[in-house]
Short mmCIF file of C-alpha atoms in Angstrom, two decimals:
data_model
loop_
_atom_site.label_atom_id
_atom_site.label_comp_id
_atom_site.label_asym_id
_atom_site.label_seq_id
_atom_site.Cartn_x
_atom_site.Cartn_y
_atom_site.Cartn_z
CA UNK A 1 49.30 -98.59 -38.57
CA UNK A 2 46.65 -99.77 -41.04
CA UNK A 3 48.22 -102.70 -42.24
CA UNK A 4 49.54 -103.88 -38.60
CA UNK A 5 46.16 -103.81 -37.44
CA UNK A 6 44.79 -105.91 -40.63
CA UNK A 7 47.31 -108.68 -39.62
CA UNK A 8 46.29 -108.63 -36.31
CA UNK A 9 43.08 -108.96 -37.11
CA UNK A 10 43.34 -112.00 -40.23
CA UNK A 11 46.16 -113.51 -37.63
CA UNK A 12 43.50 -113.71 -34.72
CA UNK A 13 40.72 -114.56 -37.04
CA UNK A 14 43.05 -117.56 -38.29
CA UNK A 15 44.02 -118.33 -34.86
CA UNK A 16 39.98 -119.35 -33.96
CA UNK A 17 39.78 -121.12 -36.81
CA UNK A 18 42.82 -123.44 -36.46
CA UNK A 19 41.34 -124.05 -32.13
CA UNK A 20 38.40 -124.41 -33.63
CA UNK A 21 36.22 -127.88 -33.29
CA UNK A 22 32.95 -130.10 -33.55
CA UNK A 23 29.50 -129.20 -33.64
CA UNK A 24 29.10 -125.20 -33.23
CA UNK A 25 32.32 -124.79 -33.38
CA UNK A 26 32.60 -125.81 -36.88
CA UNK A 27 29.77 -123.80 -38.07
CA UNK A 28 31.48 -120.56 -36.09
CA UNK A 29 35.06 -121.63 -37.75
CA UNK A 30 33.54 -121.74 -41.13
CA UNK A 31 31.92 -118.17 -40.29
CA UNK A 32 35.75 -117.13 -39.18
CA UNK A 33 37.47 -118.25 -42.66
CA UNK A 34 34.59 -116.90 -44.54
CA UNK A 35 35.41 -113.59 -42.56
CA UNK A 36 39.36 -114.06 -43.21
CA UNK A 37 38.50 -114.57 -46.64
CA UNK A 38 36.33 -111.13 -46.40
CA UNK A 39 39.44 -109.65 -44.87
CA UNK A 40 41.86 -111.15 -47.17
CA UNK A 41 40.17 -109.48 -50.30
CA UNK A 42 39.50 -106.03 -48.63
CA UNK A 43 43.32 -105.83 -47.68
CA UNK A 44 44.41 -106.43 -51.71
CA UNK A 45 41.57 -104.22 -53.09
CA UNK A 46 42.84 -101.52 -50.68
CA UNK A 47 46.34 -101.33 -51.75
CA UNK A 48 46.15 -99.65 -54.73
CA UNK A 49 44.60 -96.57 -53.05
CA UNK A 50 47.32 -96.98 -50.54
CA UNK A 51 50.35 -97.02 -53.08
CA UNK A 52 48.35 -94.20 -55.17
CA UNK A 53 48.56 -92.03 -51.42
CA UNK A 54 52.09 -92.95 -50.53
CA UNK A 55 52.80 -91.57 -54.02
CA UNK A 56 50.92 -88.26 -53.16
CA UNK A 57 52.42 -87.86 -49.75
CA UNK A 58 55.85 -87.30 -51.86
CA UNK A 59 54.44 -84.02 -52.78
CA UNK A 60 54.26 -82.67 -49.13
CA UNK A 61 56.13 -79.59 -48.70
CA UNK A 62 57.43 -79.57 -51.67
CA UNK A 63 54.61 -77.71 -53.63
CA UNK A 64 51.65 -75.23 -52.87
CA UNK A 65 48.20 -75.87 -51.87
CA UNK A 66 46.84 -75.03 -54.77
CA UNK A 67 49.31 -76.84 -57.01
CA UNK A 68 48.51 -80.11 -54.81
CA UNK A 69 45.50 -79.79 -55.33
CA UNK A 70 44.99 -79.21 -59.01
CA UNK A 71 47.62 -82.14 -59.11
CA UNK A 72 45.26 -84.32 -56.26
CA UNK A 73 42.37 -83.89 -59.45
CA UNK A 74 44.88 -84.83 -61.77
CA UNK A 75 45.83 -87.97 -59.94
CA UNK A 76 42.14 -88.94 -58.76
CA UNK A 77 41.06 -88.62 -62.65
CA UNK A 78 44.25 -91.18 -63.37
CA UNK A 79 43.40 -93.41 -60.63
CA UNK A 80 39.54 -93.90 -61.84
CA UNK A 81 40.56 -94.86 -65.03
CA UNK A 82 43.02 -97.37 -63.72
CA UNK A 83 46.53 -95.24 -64.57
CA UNK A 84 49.07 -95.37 -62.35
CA UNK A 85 49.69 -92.07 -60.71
CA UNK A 86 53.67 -92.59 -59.78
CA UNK A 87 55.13 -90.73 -63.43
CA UNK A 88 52.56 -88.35 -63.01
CA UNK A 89 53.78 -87.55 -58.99
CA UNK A 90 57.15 -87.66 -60.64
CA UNK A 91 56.67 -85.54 -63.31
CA UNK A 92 55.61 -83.46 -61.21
CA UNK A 93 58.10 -83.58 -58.91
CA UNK A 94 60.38 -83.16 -61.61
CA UNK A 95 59.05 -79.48 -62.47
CA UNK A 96 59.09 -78.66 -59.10
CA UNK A 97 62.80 -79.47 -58.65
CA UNK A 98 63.76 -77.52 -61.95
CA UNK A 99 61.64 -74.24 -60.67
CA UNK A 100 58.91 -74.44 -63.34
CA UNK A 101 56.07 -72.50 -63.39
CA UNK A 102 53.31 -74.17 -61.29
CA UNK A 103 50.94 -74.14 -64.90
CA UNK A 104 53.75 -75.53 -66.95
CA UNK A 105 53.94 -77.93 -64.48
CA UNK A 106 50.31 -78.93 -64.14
CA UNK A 107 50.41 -79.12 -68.44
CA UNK A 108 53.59 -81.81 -68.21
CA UNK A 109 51.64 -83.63 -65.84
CA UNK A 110 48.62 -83.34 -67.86
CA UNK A 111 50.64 -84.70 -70.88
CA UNK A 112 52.18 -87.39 -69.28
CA UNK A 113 48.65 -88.91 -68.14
CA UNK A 114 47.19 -88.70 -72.15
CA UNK A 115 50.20 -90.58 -73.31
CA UNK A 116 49.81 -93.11 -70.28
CA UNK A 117 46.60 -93.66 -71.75
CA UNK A 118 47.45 -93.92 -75.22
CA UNK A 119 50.27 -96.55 -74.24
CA UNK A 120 47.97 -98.19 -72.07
CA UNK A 121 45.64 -98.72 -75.48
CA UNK A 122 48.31 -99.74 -77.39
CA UNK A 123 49.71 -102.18 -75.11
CA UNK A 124 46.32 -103.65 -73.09
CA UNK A 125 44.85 -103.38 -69.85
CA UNK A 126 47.39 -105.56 -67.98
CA UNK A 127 50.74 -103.48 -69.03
CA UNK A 128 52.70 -102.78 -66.01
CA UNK A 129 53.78 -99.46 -64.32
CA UNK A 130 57.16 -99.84 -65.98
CA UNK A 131 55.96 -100.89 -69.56
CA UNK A 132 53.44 -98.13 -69.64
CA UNK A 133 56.32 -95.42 -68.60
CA UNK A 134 58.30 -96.79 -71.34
CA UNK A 135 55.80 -96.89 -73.76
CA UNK A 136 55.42 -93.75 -72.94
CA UNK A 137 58.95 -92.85 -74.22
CA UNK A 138 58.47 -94.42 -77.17
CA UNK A 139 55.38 -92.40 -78.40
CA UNK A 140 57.67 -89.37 -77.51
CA UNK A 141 60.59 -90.35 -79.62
CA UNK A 142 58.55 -90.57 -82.63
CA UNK A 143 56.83 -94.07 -82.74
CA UNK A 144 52.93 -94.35 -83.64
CA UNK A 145 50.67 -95.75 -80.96
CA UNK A 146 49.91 -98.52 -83.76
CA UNK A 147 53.77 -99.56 -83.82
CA UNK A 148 53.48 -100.25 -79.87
CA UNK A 149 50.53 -102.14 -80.34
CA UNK A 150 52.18 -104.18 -83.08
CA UNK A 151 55.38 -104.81 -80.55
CA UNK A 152 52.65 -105.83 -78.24
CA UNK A 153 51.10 -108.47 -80.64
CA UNK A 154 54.52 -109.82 -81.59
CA UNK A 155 55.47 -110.31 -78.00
CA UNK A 156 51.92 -110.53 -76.31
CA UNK A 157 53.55 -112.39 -73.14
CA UNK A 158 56.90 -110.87 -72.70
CA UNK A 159 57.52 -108.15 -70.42
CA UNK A 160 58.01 -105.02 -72.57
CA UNK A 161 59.58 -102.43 -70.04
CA UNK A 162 63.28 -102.91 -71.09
CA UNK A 163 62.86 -103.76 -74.84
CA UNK A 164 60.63 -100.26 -74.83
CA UNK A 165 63.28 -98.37 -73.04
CA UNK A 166 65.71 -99.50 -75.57
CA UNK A 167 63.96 -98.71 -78.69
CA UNK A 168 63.22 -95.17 -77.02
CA UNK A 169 66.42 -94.32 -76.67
CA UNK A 170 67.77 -95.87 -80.03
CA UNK A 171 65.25 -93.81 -81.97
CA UNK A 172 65.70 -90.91 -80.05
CA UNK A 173 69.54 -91.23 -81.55
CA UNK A 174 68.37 -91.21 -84.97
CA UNK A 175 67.89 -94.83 -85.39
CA UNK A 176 65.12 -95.38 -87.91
CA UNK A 177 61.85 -96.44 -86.21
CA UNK A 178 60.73 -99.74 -88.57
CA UNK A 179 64.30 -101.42 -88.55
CA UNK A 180 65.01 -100.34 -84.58
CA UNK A 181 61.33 -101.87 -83.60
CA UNK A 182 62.12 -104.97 -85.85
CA UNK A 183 65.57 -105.85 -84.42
CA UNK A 184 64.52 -105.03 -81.08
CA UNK A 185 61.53 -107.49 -81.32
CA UNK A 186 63.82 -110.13 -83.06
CA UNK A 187 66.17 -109.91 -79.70
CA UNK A 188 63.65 -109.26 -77.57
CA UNK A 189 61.88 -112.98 -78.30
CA UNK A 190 65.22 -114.29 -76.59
CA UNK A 191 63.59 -113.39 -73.04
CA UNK A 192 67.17 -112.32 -71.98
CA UNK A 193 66.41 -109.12 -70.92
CA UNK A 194 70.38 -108.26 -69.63
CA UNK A 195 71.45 -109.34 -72.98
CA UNK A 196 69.31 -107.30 -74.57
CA UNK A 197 70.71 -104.24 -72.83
CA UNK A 198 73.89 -104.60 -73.41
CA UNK A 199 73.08 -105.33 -77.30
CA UNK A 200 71.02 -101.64 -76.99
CA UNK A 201 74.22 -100.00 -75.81
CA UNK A 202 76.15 -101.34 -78.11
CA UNK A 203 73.88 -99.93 -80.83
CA UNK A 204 73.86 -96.43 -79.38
CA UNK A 205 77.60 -96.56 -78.58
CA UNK A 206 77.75 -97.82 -82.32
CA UNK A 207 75.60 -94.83 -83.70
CA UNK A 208 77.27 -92.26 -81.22
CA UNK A 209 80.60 -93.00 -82.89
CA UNK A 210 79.56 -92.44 -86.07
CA UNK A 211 78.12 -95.91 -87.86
CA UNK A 212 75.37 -95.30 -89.56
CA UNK A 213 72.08 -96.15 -87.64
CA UNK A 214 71.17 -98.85 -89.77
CA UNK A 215 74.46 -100.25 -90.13
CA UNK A 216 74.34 -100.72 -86.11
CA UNK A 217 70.86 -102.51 -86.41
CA UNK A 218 72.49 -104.78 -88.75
CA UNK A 219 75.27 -105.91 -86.56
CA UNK A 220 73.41 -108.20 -83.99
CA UNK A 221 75.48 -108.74 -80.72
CA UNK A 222 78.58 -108.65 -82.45
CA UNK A 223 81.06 -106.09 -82.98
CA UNK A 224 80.40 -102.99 -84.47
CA UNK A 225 83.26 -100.62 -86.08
CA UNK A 226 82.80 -97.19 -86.05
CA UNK A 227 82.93 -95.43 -89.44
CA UNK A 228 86.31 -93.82 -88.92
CA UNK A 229 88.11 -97.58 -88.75
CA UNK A 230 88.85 -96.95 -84.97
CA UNK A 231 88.35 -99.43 -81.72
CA UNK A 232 85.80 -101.81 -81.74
CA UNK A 233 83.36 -101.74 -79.50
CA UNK A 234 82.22 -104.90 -77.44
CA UNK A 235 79.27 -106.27 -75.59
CA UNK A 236 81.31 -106.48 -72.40
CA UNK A 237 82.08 -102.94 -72.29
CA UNK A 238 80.77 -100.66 -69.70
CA UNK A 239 78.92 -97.56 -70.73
CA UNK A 240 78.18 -95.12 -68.51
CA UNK A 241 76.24 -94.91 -66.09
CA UNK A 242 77.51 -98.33 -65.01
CA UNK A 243 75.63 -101.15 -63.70
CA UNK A 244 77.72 -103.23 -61.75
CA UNK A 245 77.17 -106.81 -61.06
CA UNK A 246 75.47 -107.21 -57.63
CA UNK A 247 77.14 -108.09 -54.68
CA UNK A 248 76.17 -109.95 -51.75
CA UNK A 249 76.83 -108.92 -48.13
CA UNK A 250 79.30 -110.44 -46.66
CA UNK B 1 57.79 -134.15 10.98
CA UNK B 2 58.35 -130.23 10.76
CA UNK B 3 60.57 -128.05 10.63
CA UNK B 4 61.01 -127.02 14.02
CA UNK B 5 61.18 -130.99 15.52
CA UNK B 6 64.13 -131.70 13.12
CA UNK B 7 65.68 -128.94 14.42
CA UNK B 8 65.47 -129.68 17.59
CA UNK B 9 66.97 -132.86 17.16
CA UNK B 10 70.11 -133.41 19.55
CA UNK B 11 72.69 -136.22 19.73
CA UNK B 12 71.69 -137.90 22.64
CA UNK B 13 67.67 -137.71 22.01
CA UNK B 14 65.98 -140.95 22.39
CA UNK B 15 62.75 -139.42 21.47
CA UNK B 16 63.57 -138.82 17.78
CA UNK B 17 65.11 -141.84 17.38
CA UNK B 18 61.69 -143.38 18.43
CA UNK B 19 60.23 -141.03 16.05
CA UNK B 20 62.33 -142.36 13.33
CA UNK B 21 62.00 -145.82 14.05
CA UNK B 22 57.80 -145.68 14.47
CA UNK B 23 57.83 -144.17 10.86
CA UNK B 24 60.10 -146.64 9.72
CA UNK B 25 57.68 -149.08 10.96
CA UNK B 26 54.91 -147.70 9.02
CA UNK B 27 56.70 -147.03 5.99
CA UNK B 28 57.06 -150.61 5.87
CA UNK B 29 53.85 -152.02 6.66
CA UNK B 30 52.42 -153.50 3.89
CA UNK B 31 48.90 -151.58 2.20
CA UNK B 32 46.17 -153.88 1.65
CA UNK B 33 44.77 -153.89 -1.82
CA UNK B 34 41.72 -154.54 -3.67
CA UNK B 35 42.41 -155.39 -6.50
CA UNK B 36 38.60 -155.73 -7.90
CA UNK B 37 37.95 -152.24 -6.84
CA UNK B 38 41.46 -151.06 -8.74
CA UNK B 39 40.22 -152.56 -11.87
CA UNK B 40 37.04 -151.20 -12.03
CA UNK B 41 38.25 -147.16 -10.87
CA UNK B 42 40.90 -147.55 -13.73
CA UNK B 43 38.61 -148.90 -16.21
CA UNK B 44 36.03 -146.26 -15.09
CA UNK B 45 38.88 -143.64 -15.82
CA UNK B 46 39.48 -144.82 -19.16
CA UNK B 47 35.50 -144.76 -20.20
CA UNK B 48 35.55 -141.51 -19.03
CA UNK B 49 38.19 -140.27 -21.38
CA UNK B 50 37.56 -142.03 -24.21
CA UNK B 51 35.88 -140.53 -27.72
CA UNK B 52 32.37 -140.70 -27.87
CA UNK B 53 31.12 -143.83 -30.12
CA UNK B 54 30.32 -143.21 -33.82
CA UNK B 55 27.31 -143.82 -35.32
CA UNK B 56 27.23 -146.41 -38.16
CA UNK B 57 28.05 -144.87 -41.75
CA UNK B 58 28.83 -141.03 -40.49
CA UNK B 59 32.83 -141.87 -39.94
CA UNK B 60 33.22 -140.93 -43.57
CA UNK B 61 31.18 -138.00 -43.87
CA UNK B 62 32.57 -136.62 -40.39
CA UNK B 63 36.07 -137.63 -41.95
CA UNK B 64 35.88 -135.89 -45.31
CA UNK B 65 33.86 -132.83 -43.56
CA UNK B 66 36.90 -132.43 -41.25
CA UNK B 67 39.50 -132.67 -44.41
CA UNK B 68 37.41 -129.88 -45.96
CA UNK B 69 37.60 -127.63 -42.98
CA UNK B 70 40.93 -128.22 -42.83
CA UNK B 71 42.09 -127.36 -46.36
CA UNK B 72 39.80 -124.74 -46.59
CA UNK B 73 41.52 -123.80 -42.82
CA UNK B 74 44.98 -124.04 -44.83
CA UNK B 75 44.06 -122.24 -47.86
CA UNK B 76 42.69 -119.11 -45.64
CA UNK B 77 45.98 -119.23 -43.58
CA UNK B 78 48.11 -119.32 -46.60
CA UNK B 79 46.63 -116.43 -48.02
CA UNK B 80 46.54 -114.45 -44.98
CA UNK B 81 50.46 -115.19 -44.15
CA UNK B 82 50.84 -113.68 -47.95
CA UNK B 83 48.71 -110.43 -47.54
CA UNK B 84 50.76 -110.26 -43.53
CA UNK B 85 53.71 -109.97 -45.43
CA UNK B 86 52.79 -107.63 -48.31
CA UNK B 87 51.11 -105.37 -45.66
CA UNK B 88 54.45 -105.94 -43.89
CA UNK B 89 56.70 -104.60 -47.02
CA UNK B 90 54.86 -101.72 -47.66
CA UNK B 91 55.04 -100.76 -44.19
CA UNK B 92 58.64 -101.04 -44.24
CA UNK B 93 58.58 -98.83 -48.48
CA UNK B 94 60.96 -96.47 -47.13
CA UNK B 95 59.44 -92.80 -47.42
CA UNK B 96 61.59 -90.14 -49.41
CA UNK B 97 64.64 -89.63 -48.17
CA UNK B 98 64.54 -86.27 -46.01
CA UNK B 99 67.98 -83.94 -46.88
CA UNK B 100 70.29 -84.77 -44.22
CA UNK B 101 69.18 -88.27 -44.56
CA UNK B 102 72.51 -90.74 -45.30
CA UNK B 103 72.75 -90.83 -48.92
CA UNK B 104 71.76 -94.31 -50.32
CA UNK B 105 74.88 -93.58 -52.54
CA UNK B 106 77.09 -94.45 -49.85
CA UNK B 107 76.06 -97.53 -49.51
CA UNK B 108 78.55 -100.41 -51.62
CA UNK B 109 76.21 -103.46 -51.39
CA UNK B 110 73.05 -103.59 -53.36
CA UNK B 111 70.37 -104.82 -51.30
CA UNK B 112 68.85 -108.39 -52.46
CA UNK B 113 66.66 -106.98 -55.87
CA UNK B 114 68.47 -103.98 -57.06
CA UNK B 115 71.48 -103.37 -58.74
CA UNK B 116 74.35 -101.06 -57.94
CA UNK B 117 74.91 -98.38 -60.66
CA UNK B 118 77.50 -95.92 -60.74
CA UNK B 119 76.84 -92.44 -62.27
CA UNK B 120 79.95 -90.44 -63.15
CA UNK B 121 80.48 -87.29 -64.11
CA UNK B 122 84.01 -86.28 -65.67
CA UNK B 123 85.49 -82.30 -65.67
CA UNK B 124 82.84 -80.85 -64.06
CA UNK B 125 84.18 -78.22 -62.01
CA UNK B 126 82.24 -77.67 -59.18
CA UNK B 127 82.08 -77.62 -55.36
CA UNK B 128 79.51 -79.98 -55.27
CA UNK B 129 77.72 -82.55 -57.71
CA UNK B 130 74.53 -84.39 -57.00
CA UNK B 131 72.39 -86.53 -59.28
CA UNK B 132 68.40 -86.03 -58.93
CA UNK B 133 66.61 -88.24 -60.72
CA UNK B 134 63.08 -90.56 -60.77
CA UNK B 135 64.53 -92.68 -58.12
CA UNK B 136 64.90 -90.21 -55.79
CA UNK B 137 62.02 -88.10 -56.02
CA UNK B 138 64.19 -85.52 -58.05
CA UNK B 139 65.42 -84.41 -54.93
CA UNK B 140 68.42 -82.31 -55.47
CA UNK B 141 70.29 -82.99 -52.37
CA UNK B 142 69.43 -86.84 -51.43
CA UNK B 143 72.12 -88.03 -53.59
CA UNK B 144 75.55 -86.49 -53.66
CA UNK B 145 78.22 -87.70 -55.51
CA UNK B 146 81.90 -87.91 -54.34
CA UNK B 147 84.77 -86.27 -56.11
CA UNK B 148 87.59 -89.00 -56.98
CA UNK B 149 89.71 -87.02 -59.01
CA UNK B 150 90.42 -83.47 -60.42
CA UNK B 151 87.02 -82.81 -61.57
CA UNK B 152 85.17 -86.49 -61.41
CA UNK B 153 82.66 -87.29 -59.35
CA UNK B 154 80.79 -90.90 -58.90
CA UNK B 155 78.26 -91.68 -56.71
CA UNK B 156 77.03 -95.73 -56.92
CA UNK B 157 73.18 -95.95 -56.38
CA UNK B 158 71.03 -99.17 -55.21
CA UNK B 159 68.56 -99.21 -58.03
CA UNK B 160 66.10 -101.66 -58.65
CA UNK B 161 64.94 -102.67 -62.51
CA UNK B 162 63.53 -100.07 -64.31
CA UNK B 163 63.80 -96.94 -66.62
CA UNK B 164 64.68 -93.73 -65.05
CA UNK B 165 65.52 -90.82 -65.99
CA UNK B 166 67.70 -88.06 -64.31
CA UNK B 167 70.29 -85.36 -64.49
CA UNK B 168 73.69 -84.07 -62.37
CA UNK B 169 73.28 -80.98 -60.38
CA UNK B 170 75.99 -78.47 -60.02
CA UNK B 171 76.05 -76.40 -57.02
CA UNK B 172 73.07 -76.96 -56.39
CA UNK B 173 71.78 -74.96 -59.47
CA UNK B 174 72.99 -76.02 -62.84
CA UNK B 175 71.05 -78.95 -64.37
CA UNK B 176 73.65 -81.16 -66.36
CA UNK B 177 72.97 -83.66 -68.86
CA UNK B 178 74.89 -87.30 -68.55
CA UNK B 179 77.01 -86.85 -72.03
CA UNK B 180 77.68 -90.27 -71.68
CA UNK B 181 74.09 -91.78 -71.59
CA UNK B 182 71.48 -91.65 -73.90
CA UNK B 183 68.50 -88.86 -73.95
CA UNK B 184 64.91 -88.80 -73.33
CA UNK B 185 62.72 -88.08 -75.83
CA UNK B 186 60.61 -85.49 -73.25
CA UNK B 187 61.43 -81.78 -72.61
CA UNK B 188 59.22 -80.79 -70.70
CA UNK B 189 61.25 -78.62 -68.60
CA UNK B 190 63.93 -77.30 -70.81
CA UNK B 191 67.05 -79.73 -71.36
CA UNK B 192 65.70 -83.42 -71.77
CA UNK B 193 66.86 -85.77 -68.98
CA UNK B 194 69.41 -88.89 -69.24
CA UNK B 195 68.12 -92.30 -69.11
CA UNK B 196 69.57 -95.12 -67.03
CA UNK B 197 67.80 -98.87 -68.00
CA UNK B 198 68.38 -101.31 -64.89
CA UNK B 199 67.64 -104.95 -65.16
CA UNK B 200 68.45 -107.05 -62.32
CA UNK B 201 69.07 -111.05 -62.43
CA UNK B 202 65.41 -111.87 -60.80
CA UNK B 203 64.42 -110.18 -63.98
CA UNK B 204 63.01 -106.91 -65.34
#
């Protein structure tokens, strides 16, 4: 409703100044664009209050009054320090779909903002949503808030979401955090980020079989063979869950 | 000539034909013109619609003014077109899906942005398998997942690039890990979830 009447409004404001002409007309058109403009910035500056309320409304009926609103103070303190309040709805949402108690759930939710904000540190102002839920999962699994930032130096313009999500999950199966960060960096400065994925896998599916973790990280986008001399495993492989390539409507 | 004198117009009526023949006549009498007054009412016409004159040395400044308006004009309409259609997308961010809703899972081609991924589940015997997860608001019942065999299920998911995390639901009760992806490091709520990385070809 909101945003059909803001491009009504910039779309009739634009209109006068396009029919606009000489004299008066000029001065009133300049007036108009200046007022566009005016409209323009108030419609961007407004959307992240929008997008942090269309995350909220995901909570309706699905948890108590007073749960919403201890979570509503949780979200507002979030928001006014420029954290993005989606994990924190969905951590939420998370405990409220396993049947948690409504203070364990308030805690997690409470825990997830502090490490938002320690990722956010580690990785600077401008990480995105994603990167910062990633991060995230790497100070979980074990790595120091210093060994993000260091990631972050090393690859201060590439976006970090995937290459995060992969060292998470590499550590998390016992991979040893200097040499998985290191190799992860090293691939990650390709800018490939599919690649990269399906080299991750193939580390984990390498380490799940039994090679030894850093025996996996030495093996870069080749084949691995698992300790007991079996099947190789390949890049082209499909793990599971699958991604399939994406198709286009016919 | 009217209506009604046409009509009664009959075969044998001299006095139409007269009528016809007197405007014949006239028809083809020759108008007198004058052709001095002609020029001067067109000419007139033409002054009259005609651009004001310029003054001496303001064509360029009126010139560059009106190229500033313009781009300025432009710029302001650009923008605005690109905050129309952002306002436009996220009024069309559809909300969380409502139980009863048709399962995105259905669905076999990925929307333009978002990659198809299949989650399986193999011998878990059950009446019914879902998958709730961070793309679905952990809703238990958006996503259900079809059996295919004895005891697998699958259910193939429009997901755009991302991390999330998730986990199967039997019968609508039992939480069940993915043994075939890789864990979260978080626990907050007993078993840690499975994690699903999607990239997509526009990118990450």
């Amino acid at each position: 409703m909101t945003s059909t009447h803001d491009t009504s409004v910039i779309t009739s404001l634009i209109t006068g100044v396009v029919s606009g002409s000489r004299g008066i007309r000029r001065v009133t058109s300049m007036l108009r664009i200046l007022g566009a403009c005016a409209v323009v910035i108030c419609a961007t500056a407004s959307r992240a209050p929008a997008q942090q309320a269309t995350a909220l409304t995901q909570l309706d009926g699905r948890v108590s009054p007073t749960l919403r609103a201890q979570l509503t103070t949780l979200t507002d303190s979030a928001f006014a320090v420029g954290l993005p309040v989606g994990p924190l709805v969905d951590k939420a949402l998370e405990g409220v779909s396993k049947h948690a108690d409504e203070s364990r759930i308030v805690a997690a939710v409470r825990a997830v903002m502090t490490d938002l904000g320690i990722a956010r540190r580690s990785l600077g102002a401008s990480a995105s949503e994603g990167e910062l839920t990633a991060g995230v999962a790497v100070l979980r699994a074990g790595v120091s808030a210093s060994a993000l930032a260091a990631i972050r130096r090393s690859l201060p313009h590439r976006p970090l979401a995937v290459p995060l999500s992969i060292l998470g999950t590499l550590v998390v199966q016992g991979a040893p955090v200097p040499s998985a960060t290191s190799t992860i960096v090293n691939y990650a400065t390709r800018n490939d980020d599919a690649r990269l994925l399906a080299f991750g896998r193939d580390i984990a599916r390498s380490i799940a079989r039994g090679v030894p973790a850093e025996a996996a990280l030495l093996q870069p986008g080749g084949l691995v063979t698992n300790a007991a001399g079996g099947h190789p495993t390949s890049l082209s492989q499909p793990s599971t869950p699958r991604i399939n390539p994406p198709r286009t409507k016919p | 000539m009217d209506k009604e004198q046409i009509g009664n117009t009959d075969a044998g009526g001299s006095p139409s034909e007269d009528r016809v023949e007197h405007a014949i006549t006239l028809l083809r009498t020759a108008v007198p013109v004058d052709a001095g007054a002609f020029d001067v009412r067109v000419l007139s016409a033409i002054q009259q619609g005609a651009t004001p004159p310029v003054r001496p040395g303001t064509r360029g400044t009126r010139s560059a003014s009106s190229r500033m308006t313009l781009l300025i004009g432009a710029t302001a309409l650009a923008a605005s077109v690109t905050v129309a259609a952002v306002l436009h997308n996220r009024a069309r961010e559809p909300l969380p899906r409502k139980s009863g809703a048709p399962p995105r899972a259905m669905m076999s081609v990925a929307p333009r942005g978002e990659q198809l991924v299949r989650f399986s589940l193999a011998g878990a015997h059950a009446t019914r398998v879902t998958v709730a997860g961070s793309f679905n608001g952990w809703n238990t019942s958006a996503t259900p997942l079809r059996r295919v065999g004895n005891a697998t299920w699958v259910a193939d998911v429009p997901l755009k690039a991302g991390r999330y995390v998730y986990q199967f639901v039997l019968d609508d009760h039992r939480w069940v890990q993915d043994p075939n992806a890789p864990r979260d490091p978080g626990d907050d709520f007993g078993k840690s979830n499975s994690v699903v990385t999607v990239v997509t070809q526009s990118g990450s």
